[in-house]
Short mmCIF file of C-alpha atoms in Angstrom, two decimals:
data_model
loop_
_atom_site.label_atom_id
_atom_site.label_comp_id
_atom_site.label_asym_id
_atom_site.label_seq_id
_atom_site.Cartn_x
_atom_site.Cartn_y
_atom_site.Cartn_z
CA UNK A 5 7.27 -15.28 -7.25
CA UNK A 6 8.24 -15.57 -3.40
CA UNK A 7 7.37 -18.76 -1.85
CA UNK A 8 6.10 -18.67 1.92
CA UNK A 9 8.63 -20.62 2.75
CA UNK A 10 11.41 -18.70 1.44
CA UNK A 11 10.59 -16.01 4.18
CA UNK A 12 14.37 -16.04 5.93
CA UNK A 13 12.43 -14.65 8.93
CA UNK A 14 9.29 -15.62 10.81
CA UNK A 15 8.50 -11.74 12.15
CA UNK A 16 8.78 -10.51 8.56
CA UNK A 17 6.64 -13.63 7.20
CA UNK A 18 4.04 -12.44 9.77
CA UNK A 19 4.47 -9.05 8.99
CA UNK A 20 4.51 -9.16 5.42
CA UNK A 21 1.20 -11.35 5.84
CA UNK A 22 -0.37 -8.28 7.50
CA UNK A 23 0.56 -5.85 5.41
CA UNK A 24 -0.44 -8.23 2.47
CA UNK A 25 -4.13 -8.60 3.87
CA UNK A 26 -4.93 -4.87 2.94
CA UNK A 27 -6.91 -4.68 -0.13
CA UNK A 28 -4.63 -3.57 -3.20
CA UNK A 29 -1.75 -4.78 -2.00
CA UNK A 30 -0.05 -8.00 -3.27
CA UNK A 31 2.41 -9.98 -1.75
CA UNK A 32 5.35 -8.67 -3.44
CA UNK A 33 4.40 -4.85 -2.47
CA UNK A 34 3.84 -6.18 1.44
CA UNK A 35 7.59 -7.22 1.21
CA UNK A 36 8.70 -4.08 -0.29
CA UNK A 37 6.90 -2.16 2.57
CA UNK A 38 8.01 -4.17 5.57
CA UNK A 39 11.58 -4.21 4.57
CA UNK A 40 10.77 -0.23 4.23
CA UNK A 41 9.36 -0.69 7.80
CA UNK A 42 12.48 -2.86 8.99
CA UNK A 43 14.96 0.00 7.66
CA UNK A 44 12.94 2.62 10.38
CA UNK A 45 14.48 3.04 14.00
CA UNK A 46 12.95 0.78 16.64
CA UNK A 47 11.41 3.84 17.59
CA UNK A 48 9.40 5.27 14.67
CA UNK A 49 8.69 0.93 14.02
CA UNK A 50 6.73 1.47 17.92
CA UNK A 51 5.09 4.67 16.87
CA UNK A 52 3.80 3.29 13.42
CA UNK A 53 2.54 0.29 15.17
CA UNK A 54 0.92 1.98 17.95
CA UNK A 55 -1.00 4.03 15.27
CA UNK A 56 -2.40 1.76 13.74
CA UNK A 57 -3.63 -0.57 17.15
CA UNK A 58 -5.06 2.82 18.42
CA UNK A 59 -7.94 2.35 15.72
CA UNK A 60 -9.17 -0.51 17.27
CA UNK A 61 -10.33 1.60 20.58
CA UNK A 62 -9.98 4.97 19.57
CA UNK A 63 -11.65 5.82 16.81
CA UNK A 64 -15.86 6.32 17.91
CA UNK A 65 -18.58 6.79 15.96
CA UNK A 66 -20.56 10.24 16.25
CA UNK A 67 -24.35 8.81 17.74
CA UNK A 68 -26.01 11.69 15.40
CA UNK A 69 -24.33 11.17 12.01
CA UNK A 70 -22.42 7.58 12.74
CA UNK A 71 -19.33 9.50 11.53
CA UNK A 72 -15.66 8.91 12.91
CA UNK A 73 -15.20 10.71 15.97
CA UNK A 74 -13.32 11.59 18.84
CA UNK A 75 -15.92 11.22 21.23
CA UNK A 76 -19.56 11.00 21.59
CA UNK A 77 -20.29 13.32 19.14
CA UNK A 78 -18.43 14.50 15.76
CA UNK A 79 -16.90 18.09 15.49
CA UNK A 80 -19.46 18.69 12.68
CA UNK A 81 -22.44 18.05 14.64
CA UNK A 82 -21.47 19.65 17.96
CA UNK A 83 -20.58 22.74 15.87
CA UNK A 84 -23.13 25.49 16.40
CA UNK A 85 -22.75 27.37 13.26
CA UNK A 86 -23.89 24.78 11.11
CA UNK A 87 -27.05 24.46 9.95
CA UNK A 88 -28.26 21.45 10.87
CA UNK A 89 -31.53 21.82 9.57
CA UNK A 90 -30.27 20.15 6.13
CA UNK A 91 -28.25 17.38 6.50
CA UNK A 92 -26.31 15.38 3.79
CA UNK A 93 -26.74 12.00 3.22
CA UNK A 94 -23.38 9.97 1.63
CA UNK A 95 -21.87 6.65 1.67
CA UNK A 96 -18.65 6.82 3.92
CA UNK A 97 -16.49 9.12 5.88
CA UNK A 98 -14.55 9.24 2.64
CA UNK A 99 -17.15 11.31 1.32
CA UNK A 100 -17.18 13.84 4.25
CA UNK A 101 -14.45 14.84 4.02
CA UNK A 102 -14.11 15.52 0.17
CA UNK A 103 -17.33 17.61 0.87
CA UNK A 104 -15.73 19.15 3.90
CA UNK A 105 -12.53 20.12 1.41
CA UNK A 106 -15.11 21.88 -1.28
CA UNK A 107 -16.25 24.35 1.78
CA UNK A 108 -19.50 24.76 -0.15
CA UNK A 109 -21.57 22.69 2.50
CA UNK A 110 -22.32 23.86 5.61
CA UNK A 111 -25.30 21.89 7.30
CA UNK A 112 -24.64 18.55 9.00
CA UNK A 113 -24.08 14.99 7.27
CA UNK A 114 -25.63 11.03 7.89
CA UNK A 115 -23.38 8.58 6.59
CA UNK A 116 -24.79 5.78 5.60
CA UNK A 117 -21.50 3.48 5.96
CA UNK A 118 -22.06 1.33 2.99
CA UNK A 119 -24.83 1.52 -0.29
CA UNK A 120 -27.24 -0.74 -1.09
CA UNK A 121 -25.71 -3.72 -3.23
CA UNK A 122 -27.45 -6.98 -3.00
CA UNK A 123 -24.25 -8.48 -5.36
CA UNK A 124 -22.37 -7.59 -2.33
CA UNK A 125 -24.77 -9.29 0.21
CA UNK A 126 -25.69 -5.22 1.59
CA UNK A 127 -29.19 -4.57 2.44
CA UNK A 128 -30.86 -1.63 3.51
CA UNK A 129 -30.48 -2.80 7.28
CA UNK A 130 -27.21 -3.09 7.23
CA UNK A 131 -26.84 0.68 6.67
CA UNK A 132 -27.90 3.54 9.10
CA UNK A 133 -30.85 4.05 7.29
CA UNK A 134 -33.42 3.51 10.33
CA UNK A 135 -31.51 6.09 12.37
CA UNK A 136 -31.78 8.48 9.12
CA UNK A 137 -35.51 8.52 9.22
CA UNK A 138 -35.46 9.37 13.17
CA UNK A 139 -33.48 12.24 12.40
CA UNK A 140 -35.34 13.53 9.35
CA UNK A 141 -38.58 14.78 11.09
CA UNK A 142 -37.06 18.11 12.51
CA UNK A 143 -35.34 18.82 9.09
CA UNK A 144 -36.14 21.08 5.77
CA UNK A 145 -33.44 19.36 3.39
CA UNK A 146 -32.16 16.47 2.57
CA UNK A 147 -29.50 15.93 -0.12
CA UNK A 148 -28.66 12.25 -1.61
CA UNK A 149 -24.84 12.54 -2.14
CA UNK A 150 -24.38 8.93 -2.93
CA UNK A 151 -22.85 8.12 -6.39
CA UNK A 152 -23.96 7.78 -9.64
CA UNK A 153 -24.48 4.32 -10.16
CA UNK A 154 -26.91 1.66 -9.99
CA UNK A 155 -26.47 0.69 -6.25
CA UNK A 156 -26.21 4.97 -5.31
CA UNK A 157 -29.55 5.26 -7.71
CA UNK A 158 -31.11 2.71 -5.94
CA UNK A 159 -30.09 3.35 -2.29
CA UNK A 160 -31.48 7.29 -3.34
CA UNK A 161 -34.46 5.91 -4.64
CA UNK A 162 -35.21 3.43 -1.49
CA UNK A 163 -34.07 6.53 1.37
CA UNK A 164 -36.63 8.83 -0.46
CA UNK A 165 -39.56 6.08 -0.33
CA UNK A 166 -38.88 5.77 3.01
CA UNK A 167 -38.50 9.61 3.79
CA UNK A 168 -41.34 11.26 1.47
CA UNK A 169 -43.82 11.17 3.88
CA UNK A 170 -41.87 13.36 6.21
CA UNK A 171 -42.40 16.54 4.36
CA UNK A 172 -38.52 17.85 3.98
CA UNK A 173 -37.38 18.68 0.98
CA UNK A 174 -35.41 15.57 -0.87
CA UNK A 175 -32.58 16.90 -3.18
CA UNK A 176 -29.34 15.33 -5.01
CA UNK A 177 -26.31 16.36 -6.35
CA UNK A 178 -26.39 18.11 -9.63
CA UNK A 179 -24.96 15.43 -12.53
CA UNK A 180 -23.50 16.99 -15.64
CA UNK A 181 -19.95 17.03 -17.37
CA UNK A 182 -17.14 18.01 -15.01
CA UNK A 183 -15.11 21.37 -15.14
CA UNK A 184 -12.66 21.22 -17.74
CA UNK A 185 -14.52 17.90 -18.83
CA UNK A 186 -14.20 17.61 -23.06
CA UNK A 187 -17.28 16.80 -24.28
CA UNK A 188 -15.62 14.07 -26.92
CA UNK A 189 -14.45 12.42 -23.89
CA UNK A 190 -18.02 12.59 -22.12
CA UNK A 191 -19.46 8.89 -21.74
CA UNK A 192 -22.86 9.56 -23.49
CA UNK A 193 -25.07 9.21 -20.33
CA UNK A 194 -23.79 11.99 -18.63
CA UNK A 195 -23.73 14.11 -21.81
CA UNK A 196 -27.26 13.43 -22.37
CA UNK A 197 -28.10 14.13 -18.87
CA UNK A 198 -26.23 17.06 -19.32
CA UNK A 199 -28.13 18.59 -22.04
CA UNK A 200 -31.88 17.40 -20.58
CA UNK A 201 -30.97 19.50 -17.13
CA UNK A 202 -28.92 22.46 -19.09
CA UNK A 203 -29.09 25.70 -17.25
CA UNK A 204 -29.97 29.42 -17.95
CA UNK A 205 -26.27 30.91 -19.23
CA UNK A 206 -25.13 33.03 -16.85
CA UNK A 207 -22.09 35.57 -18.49
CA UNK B 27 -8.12 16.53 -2.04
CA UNK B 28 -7.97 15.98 1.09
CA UNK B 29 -6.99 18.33 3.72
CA UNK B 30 -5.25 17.31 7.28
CA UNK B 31 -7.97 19.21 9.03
CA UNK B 32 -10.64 17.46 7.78
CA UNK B 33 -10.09 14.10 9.38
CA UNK B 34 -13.24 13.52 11.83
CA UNK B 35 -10.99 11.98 14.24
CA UNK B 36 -7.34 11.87 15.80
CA UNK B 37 -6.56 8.48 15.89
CA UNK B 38 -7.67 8.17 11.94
CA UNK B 39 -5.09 10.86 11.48
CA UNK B 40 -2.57 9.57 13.24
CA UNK B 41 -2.83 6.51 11.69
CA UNK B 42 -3.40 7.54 8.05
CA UNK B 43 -0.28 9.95 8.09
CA UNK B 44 1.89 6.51 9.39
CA UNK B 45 0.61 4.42 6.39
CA UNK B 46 0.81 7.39 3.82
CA UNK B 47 4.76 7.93 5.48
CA UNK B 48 5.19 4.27 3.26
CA UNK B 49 7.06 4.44 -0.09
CA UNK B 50 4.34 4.91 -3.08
CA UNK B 51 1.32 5.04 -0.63
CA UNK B 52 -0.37 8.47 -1.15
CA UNK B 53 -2.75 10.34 1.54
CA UNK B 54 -5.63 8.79 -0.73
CA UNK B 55 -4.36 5.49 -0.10
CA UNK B 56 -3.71 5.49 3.54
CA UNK B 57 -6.98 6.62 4.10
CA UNK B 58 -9.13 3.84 2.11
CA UNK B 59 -5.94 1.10 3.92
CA UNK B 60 -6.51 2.85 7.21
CA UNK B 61 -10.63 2.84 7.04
CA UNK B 62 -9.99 -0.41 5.55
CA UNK B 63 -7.89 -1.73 9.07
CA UNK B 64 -10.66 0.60 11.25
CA UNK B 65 -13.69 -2.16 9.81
CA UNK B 66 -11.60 -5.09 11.28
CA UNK B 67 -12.62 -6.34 14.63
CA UNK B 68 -10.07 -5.29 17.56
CA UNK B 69 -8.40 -8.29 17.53
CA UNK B 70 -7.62 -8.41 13.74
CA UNK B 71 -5.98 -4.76 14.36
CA UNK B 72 -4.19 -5.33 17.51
CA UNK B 73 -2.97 -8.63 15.82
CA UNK B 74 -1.68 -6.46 12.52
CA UNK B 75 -0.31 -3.67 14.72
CA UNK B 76 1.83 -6.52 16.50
CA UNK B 77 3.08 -7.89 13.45
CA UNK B 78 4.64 -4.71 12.31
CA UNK B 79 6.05 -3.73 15.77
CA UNK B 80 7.21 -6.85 16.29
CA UNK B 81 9.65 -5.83 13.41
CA UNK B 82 11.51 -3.39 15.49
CA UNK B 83 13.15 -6.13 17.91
CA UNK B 84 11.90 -9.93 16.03
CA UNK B 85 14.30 -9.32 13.50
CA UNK B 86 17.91 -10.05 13.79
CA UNK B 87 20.86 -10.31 10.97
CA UNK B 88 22.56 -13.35 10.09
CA UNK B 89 26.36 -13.12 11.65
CA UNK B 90 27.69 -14.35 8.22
CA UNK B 91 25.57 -13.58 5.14
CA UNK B 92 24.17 -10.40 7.03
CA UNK B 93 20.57 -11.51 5.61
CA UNK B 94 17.50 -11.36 7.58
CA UNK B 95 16.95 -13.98 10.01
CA UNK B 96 15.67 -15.43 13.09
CA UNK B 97 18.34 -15.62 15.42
CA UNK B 98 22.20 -15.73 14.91
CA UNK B 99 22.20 -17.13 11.57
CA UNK B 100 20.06 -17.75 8.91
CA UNK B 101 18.74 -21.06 8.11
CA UNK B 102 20.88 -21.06 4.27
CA UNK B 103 24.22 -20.71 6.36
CA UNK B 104 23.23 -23.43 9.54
CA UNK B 105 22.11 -25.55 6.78
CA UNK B 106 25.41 -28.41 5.92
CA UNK B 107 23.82 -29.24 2.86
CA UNK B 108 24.26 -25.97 1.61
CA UNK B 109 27.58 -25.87 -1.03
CA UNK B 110 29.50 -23.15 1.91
CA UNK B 111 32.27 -23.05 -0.64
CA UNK B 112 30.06 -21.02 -3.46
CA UNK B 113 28.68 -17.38 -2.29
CA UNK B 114 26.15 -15.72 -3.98
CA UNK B 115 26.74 -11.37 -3.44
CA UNK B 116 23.13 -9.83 -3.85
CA UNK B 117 21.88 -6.32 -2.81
CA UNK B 118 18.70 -7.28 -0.50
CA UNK B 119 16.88 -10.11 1.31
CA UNK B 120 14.46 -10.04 -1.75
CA UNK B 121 17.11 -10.65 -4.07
CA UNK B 122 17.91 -13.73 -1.93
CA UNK B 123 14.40 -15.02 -1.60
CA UNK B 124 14.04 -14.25 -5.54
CA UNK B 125 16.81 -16.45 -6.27
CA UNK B 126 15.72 -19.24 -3.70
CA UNK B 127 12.23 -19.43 -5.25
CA UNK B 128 13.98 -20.63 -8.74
CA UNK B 129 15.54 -23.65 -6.38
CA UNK B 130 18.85 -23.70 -8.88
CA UNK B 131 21.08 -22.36 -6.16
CA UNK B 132 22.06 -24.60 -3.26
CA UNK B 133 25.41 -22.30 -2.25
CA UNK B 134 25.36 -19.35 0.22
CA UNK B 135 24.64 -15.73 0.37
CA UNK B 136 25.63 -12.56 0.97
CA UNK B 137 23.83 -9.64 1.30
CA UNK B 138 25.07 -5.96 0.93
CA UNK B 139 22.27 -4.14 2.23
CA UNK B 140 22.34 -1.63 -1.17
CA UNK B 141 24.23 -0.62 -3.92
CA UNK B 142 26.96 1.92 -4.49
CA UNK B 143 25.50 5.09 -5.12
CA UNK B 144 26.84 8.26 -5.13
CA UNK B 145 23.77 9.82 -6.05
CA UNK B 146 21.72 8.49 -3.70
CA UNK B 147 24.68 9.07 -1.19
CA UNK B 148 25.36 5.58 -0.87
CA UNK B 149 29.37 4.24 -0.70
CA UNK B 150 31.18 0.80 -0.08
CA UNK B 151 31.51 2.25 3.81
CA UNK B 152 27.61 1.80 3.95
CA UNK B 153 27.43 -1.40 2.58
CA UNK B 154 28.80 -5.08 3.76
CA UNK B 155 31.85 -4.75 1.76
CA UNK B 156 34.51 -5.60 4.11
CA UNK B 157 32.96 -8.61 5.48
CA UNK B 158 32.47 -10.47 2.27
CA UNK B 159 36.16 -9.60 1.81
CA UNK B 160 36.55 -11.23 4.84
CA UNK B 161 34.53 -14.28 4.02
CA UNK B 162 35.96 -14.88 0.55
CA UNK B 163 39.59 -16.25 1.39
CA UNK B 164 37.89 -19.82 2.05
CA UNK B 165 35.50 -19.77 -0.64
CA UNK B 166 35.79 -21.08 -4.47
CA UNK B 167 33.58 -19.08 -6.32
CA UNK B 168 32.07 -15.77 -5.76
CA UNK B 169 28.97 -15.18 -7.89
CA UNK B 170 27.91 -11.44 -8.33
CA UNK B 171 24.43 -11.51 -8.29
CA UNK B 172 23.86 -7.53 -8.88
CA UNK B 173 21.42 -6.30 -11.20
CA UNK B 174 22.44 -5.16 -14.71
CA UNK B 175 22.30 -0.96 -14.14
CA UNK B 176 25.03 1.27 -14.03
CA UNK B 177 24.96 0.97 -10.20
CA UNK B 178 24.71 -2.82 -9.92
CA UNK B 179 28.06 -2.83 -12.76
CA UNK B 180 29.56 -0.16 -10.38
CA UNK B 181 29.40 -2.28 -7.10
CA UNK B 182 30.47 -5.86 -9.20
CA UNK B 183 33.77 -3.82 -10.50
CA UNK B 184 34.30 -2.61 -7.15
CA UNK B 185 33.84 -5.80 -5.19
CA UNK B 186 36.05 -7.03 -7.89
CA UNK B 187 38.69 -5.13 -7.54
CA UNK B 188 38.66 -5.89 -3.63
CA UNK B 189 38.89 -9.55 -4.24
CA UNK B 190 40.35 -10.57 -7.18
CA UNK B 191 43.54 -11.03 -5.46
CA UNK B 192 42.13 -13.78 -3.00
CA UNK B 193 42.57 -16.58 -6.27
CA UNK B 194 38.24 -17.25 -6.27
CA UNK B 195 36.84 -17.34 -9.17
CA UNK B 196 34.38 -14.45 -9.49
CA UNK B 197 31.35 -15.33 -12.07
CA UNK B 198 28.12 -12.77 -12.95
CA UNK B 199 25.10 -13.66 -13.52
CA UNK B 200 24.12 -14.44 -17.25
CA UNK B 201 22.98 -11.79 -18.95
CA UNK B 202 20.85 -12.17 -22.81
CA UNK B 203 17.17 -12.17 -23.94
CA UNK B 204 14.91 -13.55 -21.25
CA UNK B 205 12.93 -17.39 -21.58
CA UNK B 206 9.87 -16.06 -23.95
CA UNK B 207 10.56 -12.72 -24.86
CA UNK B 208 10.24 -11.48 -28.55
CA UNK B 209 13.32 -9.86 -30.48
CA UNK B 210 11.50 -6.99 -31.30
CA UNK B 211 10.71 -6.03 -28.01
CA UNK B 212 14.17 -6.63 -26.37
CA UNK B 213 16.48 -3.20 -26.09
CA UNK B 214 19.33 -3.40 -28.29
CA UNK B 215 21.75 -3.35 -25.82
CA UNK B 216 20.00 -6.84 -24.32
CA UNK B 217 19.70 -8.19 -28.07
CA UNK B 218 23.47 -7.14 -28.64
CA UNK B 219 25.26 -8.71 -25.35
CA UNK B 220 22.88 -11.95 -25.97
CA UNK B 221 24.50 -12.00 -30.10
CA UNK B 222 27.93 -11.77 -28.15
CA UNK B 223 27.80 -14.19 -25.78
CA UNK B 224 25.87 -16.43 -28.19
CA UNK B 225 26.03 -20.50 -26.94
CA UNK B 226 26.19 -23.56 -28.71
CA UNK B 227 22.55 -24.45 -29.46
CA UNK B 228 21.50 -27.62 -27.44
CA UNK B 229 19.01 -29.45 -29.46
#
């Protein structure tokens, strides 16, 4: 183990302190990293650094679907060809954009920006859940990407209390074993889950 | 996966393809680190972004050892109660801060900044060869502090032969099964050089 005193410099201490603070990585991987960092040209040092202190003012939030953004508004909401009658309800940008990569959804998103988790000191107002409802009058669908877990069961189950009344349709994703899954290698939940919501056999 | 379109916003981009640029940090990574940096308050990230820019000028090379340091020389070689006459060759600044955190080494450094490596395209002319030479004339004992690979025997032969003329004793470090590791487990070429240079046993 490296002592913080044995840090023969103070910028790397203080850089290696940084780096350290990001979840995952310990101290011994924050040294490996800035000494990567050191080895760079002043220049591509700047750049690197200047990246990363532009999130601090220029990263938005889009004021329909509280995603990322440019600007005011995100790409996928100012876009006219989607439908934005059904919108898609998930956790974090994260999950945007590994729906955005399927290119099987094309109506709009809300993202939440957290899940329900009480353990975690999350409640329901901590999440965009209020400006959810507003938007969920003018639409037919919505769909309850969140995960498959106790805190993404129980977000689902508290967003539909509060949205039943509104008359869209509420939906979620379908839950069965994966492509290529094995079924010996299926936990038992799923597989169950699988076999109480099989499907007509299509050849 | 995640494609390089789908980012909601520039900024993210930018700064997820300048984390995911470090060694073993994926695109999945930098984008959890990056979102991760994006929840801080501004301060937090203009405070982080500092600490890794100021690595492109805060960080200057000792004139003597070549490690790290804060100014013209390191704190090991302005220190006079540091044994000057005993120098300690390692590859990297870790190395050194390694070996300081056991405390059993109160002589000086010097750092090489690498390892001969023809594969990697790495020779002596790259590394800080010619000023340890240059150093060892007043010293007593050189200590090659290189680790036990083909590359780290490589460099000790070579520095070897460059020095072994200047009447310092050159020592390596001791090589054998480590404090608490089983026989079984040890490679045979460990448990073999350990049998060879067997020591009197020191009840």
């Amino acid at each position: 183990m490296i002592a913080p005193d044995n840090y023969p410099s103070k910028a790397l201490k203080d850089a290696v302190e940084a780096i350290g603070s990001l979840p995952g990585v310990g101290s011994r991987s924050a040294l490996r990293l800035a000494l990567h960092i050191l080895k760079q040209s002043p220049d591509k040092i700047h750049a690197f650094a200047a990246a990363v202190d532009n999130l601090a003012e220029g990263v938005h939030y889009c004021r329909d679907c509280m995603m990322l953004s440019d600007g005011d508004r995100c790409a996928i909401c100012a876009d006219s060809r989607r439908d934005h009658d059904t919108i898609c309800v998930v956790e974090s940008v994260r999950d945007v954009m590994s729906i955005e990569a399927t290119g099987q959804y094309h109506g709009v998103y809300h993202v939440l920006g957290g899940i329900i988790s009480p353990i975690n000191g999350v409640g329901p107002s901590d999440l965009t859940i209020r400006q959810l409802v507003e938007r969920v009058s003018e639409k037919t669908e919505v769909i309850l990407a969140l995960s498959g877990d106790v805190e993404g069961e129980t977000t689902s189950f508290y967003i539909y209390r509060q949205i039943e009344s509104r008359g869209c349709k509420v939906t979620t994703l379908a839950r069965g074993l994966g492509f290529g899954d094995e079924l010996e290698y299926a936990d038992s939940l799923t597989l169950g889950r699988s076999i109480l919501n099989r499907q007509t056999f299509k050849p």
